[in-house]
C-alpha positions as MATLAB code, in Angstrom:
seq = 'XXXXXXXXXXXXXXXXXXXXXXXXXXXXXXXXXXXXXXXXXXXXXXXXXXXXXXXXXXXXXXXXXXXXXXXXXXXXXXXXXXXXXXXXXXXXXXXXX';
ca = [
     101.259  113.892   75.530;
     100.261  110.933   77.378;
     101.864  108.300   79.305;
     102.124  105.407   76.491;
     104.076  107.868   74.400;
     107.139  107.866   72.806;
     109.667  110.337   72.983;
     109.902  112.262   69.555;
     112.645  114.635   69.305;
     111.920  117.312   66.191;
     113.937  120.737   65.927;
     113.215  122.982   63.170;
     114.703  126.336   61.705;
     113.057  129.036   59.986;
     114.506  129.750   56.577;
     112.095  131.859   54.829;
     108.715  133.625   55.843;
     106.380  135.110   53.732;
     102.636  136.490   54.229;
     101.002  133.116   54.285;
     104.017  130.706   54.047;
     106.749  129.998   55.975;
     110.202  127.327   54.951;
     111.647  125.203   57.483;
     114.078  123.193   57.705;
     113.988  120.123   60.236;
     116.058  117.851   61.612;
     114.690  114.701   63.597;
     116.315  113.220   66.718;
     113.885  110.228   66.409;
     111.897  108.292   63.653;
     108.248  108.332   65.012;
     105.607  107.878   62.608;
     103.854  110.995   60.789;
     106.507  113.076   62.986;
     106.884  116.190   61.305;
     103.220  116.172   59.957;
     102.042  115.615   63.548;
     105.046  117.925   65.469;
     104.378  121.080   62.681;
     100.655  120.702   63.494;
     100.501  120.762   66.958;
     102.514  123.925   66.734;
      99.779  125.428   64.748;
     101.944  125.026   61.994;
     100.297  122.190   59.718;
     101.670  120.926   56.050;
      99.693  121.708   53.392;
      97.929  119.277   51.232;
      98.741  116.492   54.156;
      95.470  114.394   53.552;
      95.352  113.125   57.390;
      96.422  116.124   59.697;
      95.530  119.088   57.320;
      93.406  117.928   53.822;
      94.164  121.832   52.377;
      94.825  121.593   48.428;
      94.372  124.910   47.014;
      98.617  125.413   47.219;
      99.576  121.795   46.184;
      97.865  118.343   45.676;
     100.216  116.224   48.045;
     101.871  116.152   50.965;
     103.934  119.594   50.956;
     107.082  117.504   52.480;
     110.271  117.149   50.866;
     113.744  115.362   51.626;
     116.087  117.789   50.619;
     118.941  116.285   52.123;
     119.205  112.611   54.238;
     122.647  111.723   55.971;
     123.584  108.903   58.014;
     126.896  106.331   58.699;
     126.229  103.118   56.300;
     124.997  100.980   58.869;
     128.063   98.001   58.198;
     130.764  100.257   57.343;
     130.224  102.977   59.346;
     131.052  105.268   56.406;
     129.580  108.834   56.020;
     126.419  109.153   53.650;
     125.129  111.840   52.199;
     121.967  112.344   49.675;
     120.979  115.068   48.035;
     117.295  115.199   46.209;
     116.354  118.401   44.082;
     112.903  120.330   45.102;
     110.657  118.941   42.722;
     109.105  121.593   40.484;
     105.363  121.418   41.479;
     106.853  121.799   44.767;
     108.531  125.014   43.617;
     105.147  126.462   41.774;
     103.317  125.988   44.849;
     105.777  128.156   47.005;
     106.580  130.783   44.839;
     106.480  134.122   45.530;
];
């Protein structure tokens, strides 16, 4: 957005969509600070109960963010990694149909 900028690279996929809610999923082609927060709000899209771009807890008292699933080559053996974290359940109350 302006010329000191970084490049952030965020592409997201609509999973589920429901009257007031909608699941993505995202993947990130960079690591910029507050990326999704700041990428899903500019869209008009902001997380709730994120205390800095949109301070909204009637759904859920934290950040409604979650790592589902984080992969990546180990960085000295170049292996494949892949980790897997169940939603948490307060997560799962605050989404529910």
């Amino acid at each position: 957005v302006s010329d000191e900028g970084k490049e952030a690279l965020t592409w997201y996929r609509i999973l589920k969509r429901q009257k007031d809610r909608t699941l993505i999923r995202v993947r990130l082609g960079t690591g910029r600070t507050h990326q999704i927060r700041v990428h899903m709000k500019y869209i008009g899209c902001p997380l709730p109960g994120d205390f800095l771009y949109h301070p909204v807890f009637d759904r859920i008292g934290r950040q409604a963010l979650h790592s589902f699933q984080l992969e990546f080559a180990h960085p000295i053996t170049g292996e494949p990694m892949c980790f897997l974290a169940p939603v948490p359940e307060d997560f799962r109350r605050a989404f529910a149909q």
